[in-house]
Structure formats: structure tokens, C-alpha cells
XYZ file of C-alpha atoms in Angstrom:
205
model
C -76.369 -30.328 -42.844
C -74.894 -28.368 -45.749
C -76.497 -27.773 -49.124
C -75.168 -26.040 -52.233
C -77.315 -24.541 -54.971
C -75.902 -22.773 -58.001
C -77.764 -21.524 -61.039
C -76.361 -20.405 -64.387
C -72.896 -19.770 -62.950
C -70.555 -18.252 -65.523
C -67.010 -16.983 -65.077
C -64.954 -15.153 -67.678
C -61.440 -13.786 -67.534
C -61.284 -11.113 -70.195
C -62.556 -12.714 -73.371
C -61.982 -16.252 -72.118
C -64.966 -18.158 -70.705
C -63.838 -20.668 -68.062
C -67.237 -21.678 -66.672
C -70.517 -21.353 -68.543
C -74.080 -21.732 -67.250
C -73.362 -24.276 -64.521
C -76.362 -25.279 -62.418
C -76.412 -27.755 -59.550
C -78.200 -28.552 -56.320
C -76.401 -30.887 -53.940
C -76.223 -31.918 -50.306
C -73.558 -34.554 -50.970
C -71.158 -35.191 -48.130
C -68.293 -35.151 -50.637
C -68.814 -33.306 -53.915
C -66.121 -34.103 -56.456
C -65.164 -31.637 -59.178
C -63.546 -33.588 -62.011
C -61.922 -32.432 -65.202
C -58.665 -32.174 -67.057
C -56.101 -29.453 -66.413
C -57.510 -26.119 -67.546
C -61.149 -27.236 -67.338
C -61.981 -24.738 -64.587
C -61.886 -26.892 -61.440
C -59.871 -24.421 -59.371
C -61.879 -21.488 -60.697
C -65.129 -23.161 -59.670
C -63.789 -23.833 -56.167
C -62.773 -20.212 -55.764
C -66.198 -19.034 -56.943
C -67.989 -21.376 -54.526
C -65.783 -20.221 -51.647
C -66.379 -16.546 -52.385
C -62.736 -15.880 -53.266
C -63.694 -14.567 -56.703
C -67.044 -13.400 -58.078
C -69.009 -15.050 -60.867
C -72.188 -14.280 -62.761
C -75.218 -16.296 -61.773
C -76.403 -17.426 -58.356
C -74.520 -19.376 -55.687
C -76.276 -20.108 -52.408
C -75.171 -22.152 -49.412
C -77.485 -23.464 -46.711
C -75.741 -24.422 -43.467
C -77.920 -25.860 -40.696
C -80.956 -24.077 -42.142
C -79.256 -20.673 -42.576
C -78.772 -19.329 -46.103
C -75.447 -17.704 -47.036
C -73.934 -16.123 -50.106
C -70.324 -17.143 -50.838
C -68.936 -13.850 -49.498
C -70.700 -14.499 -46.186
C -68.837 -17.737 -45.456
C -65.945 -16.252 -43.497
C -65.177 -18.536 -40.578
C -67.355 -21.338 -41.971
C -64.953 -22.697 -44.590
C -61.478 -24.176 -44.847
C -59.466 -24.027 -48.059
C -56.331 -25.936 -49.083
C -54.793 -25.734 -52.542
C -51.362 -25.929 -54.194
C -51.515 -22.206 -55.059
C -52.314 -21.108 -51.491
C -49.103 -20.580 -49.537
C -48.301 -19.502 -45.982
C -45.607 -17.066 -44.845
C -42.178 -18.533 -45.547
C -40.406 -16.464 -42.874
C -42.691 -17.640 -40.055
C -42.556 -20.991 -38.319
C -45.409 -23.430 -38.709
C -46.707 -22.525 -35.251
C -46.465 -18.792 -35.959
C -48.318 -19.209 -39.253
C -51.179 -21.168 -37.712
C -51.441 -18.827 -34.729
C -51.599 -15.820 -37.068
C -54.241 -17.390 -39.297
C -56.301 -18.325 -36.260
C -56.129 -14.736 -34.966
C -57.709 -13.428 -38.186
C -61.005 -15.094 -37.316
C -62.505 -12.775 -34.717
C -65.190 -15.261 -33.679
C -62.777 -18.141 -33.144
C -62.604 -19.597 -29.659
C -59.305 -19.346 -27.760
C -56.768 -21.817 -29.108
C -54.274 -23.236 -26.637
C -50.820 -24.657 -27.291
C -52.281 -28.092 -26.600
C -54.973 -27.529 -29.248
C -52.333 -26.527 -31.775
C -50.181 -29.514 -30.888
C -53.141 -31.861 -31.329
C -53.952 -30.312 -34.710
C -50.406 -30.739 -35.973
C -50.309 -34.297 -34.669
C -53.522 -35.058 -36.526
C -51.916 -33.972 -39.797
C -48.604 -35.742 -39.141
C -46.871 -32.369 -38.795
C -45.998 -32.188 -35.078
C -42.197 -32.362 -35.688
C -42.520 -29.319 -37.965
C -43.979 -26.970 -35.350
C -40.876 -24.801 -34.859
C -39.502 -24.988 -38.386
C -39.775 -22.044 -40.804
C -42.459 -22.766 -43.377
C -40.020 -21.771 -46.127
C -37.692 -24.634 -45.144
C -40.319 -27.346 -45.567
C -40.588 -29.812 -48.437
C -43.652 -29.672 -50.678
C -45.190 -32.676 -48.905
C -44.608 -31.121 -45.483
C -46.135 -27.862 -46.685
C -49.217 -29.729 -47.867
C -49.738 -31.223 -44.407
C -49.447 -27.767 -42.822
C -51.903 -26.300 -45.348
C -54.417 -29.004 -44.487
C -53.985 -28.224 -40.784
C -54.515 -24.523 -41.526
C -57.715 -25.307 -43.443
C -59.127 -27.081 -40.374
C -58.124 -24.466 -37.795
C -61.707 -23.513 -36.933
C -63.493 -26.772 -37.657
C -65.204 -25.575 -40.871
C -68.631 -26.575 -42.080
C -67.333 -26.688 -45.672
C -63.853 -27.882 -46.598
C -62.477 -27.033 -50.043
C -59.659 -29.301 -51.221
C -57.954 -28.597 -54.538
C -55.708 -31.501 -55.605
C -55.289 -32.452 -51.925
C -52.976 -35.396 -52.523
C -50.413 -33.343 -54.430
C -46.885 -34.122 -53.181
C -48.124 -36.477 -50.441
C -46.827 -39.981 -49.780
C -49.051 -42.992 -49.044
C -49.479 -41.966 -45.385
C -50.509 -38.488 -46.492
C -53.043 -39.808 -48.980
C -54.518 -42.010 -46.266
C -54.777 -38.892 -44.101
C -56.841 -37.229 -46.845
C -59.184 -40.212 -47.004
C -59.681 -40.211 -43.230
C -60.294 -36.451 -43.185
C -62.898 -36.658 -45.946
C -64.675 -39.589 -44.292
C -64.758 -37.736 -40.973
C -66.477 -34.714 -42.543
C -69.055 -37.006 -44.096
C -69.865 -38.614 -40.751
C -70.382 -35.172 -39.199
C -72.840 -34.024 -41.888
C -70.477 -31.394 -43.229
C -69.410 -30.986 -46.831
C -66.141 -31.473 -48.657
C -65.662 -29.987 -52.126
C -62.812 -31.915 -53.717
C -61.338 -30.901 -57.070
C -59.057 -33.414 -58.731
C -58.194 -35.299 -61.879
C -56.895 -38.249 -59.848
C -59.242 -41.235 -59.854
C -58.121 -42.323 -56.384
C -59.260 -38.991 -54.936
C -62.480 -38.817 -56.942
C -63.470 -42.220 -55.563
C -63.940 -40.468 -52.213
C -66.781 -38.385 -53.679
C -70.427 -39.296 -53.199
C -71.378 -37.073 -56.166
C -69.238 -35.802 -59.046
C -69.521 -32.771 -61.309
C -67.490 -33.190 -64.489
C -66.173 -30.123 -66.284
C -65.344 -30.337 -69.968
């Protein structure tokens, strides 16, 4: 079970206030972050994931243990259009490298990696340089990378970007699976089809 609690969260960049006094307590299986472009959706995701700091309080409870955002290493997965992998490495090399960065990760065999790529419809891409992939293919690989260590919290920023119908169905199945396993997905989008997957929605002005 995963629970999020934030109180009076504010984020400014210079003199520009992006988020102001946001408070929320949620244990939703899928928490949607809605809003128009520039409303702060991506900024909020990065604050919640501990990628950038914000004023106020953000607290995660995972299976009864309380964590601050900067203590979530190895417990989260993150996929977003602005997060890219190494273009000069193959898909397999990228995923193997990312996996090696998590010191507590269990050994990952070639079969495990093959299964992961198959799950995200990316098995034929295994030996291709990431830089040679189309935007839709890259999105599938990013989703695979976000699930490398079976995270308790999965952050998805505009997850359907550049995906075809099969890819969007993949997103739906992934989100539903996390819900069944009592984990949490934080999904930021301005697409109604994606927001319909959420069991609770926060709307940013």
C-alpha cells in the first residue's frame, strides 16, 4: 500500500511561481495530475519524485514505512518525454547500465531483460542503438526502463506521447496492473483518454 501526503507545497523558479500551497492526502491506485500546458504538471511530478526540491512537506508511506522524496531511490520508476537514454548505446546496453546503478537490485539475467522488452513491445529493438529509434520506439524503451526494478511508485508524464493504439493499450494495461498490486501510479496528462485511467485527479490551474 502506498500513500502520498503533501502540505503547502510551493515551487518557484526565480520570480515565477509554478506551484503554490498545494496540499493533498491520497492512497489512490492511480493519481491523475491534470492541467493545461504550463500549469506545472511536470514540475509537480519531479517534486514528488525527489528530482527537484520544493518548499512545504512531501511524505510517502510505502508498506508502513515513511519516506521523504529524496529517499525513494530504487522505489520509483519515471518515464517522461524529457527523460532520454544514451543515444550511442543499444537498448540492451542502456537498460543494463540503468539496472547496474541500483546497488540493491537483484541480478538481472538476459532472459529477464528479454521478457521486459517483450512486455513493452520492444523485443526487436534490443540490439539497435537508442539514437536510431523513432519517438514511439523510444517511448516503449523508456517505459521498460521505468519498470526495471518493479517500482512501488510509477511516475508517467504524458505516457501516450508518440504511441500508436497498441502502445496506448499497453499504458492502460500497465496502469491497471499497478492498481491490482496495491502500488501507485502518478500520471500527468492533458489527454482525457489517459486521465480516465485515474481513480483520483488533481487539477492544476
